[in-house]
C-alpha positions as semicolon CSV with decimal commas, in nm:
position;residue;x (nm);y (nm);z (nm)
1;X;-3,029;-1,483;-3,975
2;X;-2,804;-1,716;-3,778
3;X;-2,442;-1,812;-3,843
4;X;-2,341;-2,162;-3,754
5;X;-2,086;-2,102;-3,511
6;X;-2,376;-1,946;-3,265
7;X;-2,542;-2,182;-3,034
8;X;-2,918;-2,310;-3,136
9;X;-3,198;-2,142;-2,980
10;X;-3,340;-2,282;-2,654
11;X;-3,697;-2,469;-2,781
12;X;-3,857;-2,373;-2,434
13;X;-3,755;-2,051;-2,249
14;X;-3,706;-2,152;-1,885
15;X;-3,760;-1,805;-1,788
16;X;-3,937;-1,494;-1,857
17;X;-3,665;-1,266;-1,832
18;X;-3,500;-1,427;-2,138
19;X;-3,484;-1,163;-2,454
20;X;-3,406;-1,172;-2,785
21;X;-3,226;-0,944;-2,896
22;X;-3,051;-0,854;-3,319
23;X;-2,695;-0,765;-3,206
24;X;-2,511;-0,516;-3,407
25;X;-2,374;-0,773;-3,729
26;X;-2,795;-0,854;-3,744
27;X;-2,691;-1,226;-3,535
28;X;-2,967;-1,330;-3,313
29;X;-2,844;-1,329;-2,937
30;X;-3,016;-1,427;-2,648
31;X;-2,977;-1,267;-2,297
32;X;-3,100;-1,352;-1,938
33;X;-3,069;-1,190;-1,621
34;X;-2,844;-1,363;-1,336
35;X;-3,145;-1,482;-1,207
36;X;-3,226;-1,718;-1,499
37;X;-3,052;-1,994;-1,622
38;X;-2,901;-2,021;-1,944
39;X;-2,693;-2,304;-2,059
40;X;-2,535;-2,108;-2,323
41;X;-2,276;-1,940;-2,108
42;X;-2,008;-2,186;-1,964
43;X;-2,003;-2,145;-1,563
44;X;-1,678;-1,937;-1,420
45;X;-1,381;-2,151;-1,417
46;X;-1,226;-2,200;-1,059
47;X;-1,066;-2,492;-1,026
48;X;-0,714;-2,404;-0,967
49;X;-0,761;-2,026;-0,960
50;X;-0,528;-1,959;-0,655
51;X;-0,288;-2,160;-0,799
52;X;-0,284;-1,974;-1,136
53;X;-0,288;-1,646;-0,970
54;X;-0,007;-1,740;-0,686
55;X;0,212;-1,854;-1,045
56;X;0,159;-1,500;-1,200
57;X;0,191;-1,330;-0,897
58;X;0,566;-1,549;-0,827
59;X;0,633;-1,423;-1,202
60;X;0,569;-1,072;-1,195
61;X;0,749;-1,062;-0,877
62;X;1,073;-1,215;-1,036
63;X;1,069;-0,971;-1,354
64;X;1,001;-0,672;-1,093
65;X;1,319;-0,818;-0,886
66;X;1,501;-0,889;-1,192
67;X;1,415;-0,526;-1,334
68;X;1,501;-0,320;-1,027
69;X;1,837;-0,532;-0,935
70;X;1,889;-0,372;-1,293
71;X;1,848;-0,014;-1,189
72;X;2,025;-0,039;-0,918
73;X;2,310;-0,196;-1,071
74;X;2,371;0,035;-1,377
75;X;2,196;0,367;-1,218
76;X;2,388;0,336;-0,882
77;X;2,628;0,126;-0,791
78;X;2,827;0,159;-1,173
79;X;2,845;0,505;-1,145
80;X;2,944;0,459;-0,810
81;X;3,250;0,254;-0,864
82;X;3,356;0,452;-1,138
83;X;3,387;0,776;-0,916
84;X;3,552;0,591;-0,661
85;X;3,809;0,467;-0,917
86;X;3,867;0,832;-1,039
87;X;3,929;0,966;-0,687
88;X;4,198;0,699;-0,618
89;X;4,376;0,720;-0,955
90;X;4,515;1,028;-0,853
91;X;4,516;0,988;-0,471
92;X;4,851;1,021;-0,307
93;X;4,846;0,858;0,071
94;X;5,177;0,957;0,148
95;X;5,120;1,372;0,047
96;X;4,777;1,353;0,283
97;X;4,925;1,159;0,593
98;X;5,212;1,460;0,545
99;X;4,894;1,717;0,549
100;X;4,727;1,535;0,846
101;X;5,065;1,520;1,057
102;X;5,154;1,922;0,985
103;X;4,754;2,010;1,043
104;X;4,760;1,785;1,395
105;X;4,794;2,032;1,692
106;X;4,964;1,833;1,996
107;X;4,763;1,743;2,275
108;X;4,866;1,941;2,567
109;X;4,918;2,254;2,400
């Protein structure tokens, strides 16, 4: 049983360690130790693999940035500003500079 979409078997094994082997669906599949070659199995692709990963890297650095500047803004500094513009909605500088004058001891006393 072969489907067409699986690659034709090799006509000479090039090395003994080559198996065959009925995978689960009852395809034929040959395997090979790293030792062997076997032409079915396209070599690792490097060409321009720092550059891909430096690009992802850059990315998931910007969504991190852009994520935690997020945070910060509506987990700190909001909440922040809107205590500070409660306390000086009702803050009267005249009534404490009266408090700090009265509470003042004079220097030589």
């Amino acid at each position: 049983m072969r489907s067409a979409g699986l690659p034709k078997k090799p006509t000479s094994r090039s090395c003994s360690r080559q198996r065959l082997y009925t995978d689960v669906q009852g395809f034929e599949v040959f395997t090979s130790s790293l030792f062997c070659g076997f032409s079915g199995m396209a070599p690792p692709q490097l060409r321009g693999f720092a550059q891909r990963s430096l690009n992802r890297a850059i990315l998931r650095s910007i969504a991190l940035g852009i994520v935690a500047g997020c945070i910060w803004k509506f987990g700190y500094a909001d909440p922040k500003r809107r205590q500070y513009e409660e306390f000086y909605k009702n803050y009267d500088a005249v009534k404490v500079a009266e408090q700090m004058a009265l509470e003042k001891e004079p220097l030589g006393a």
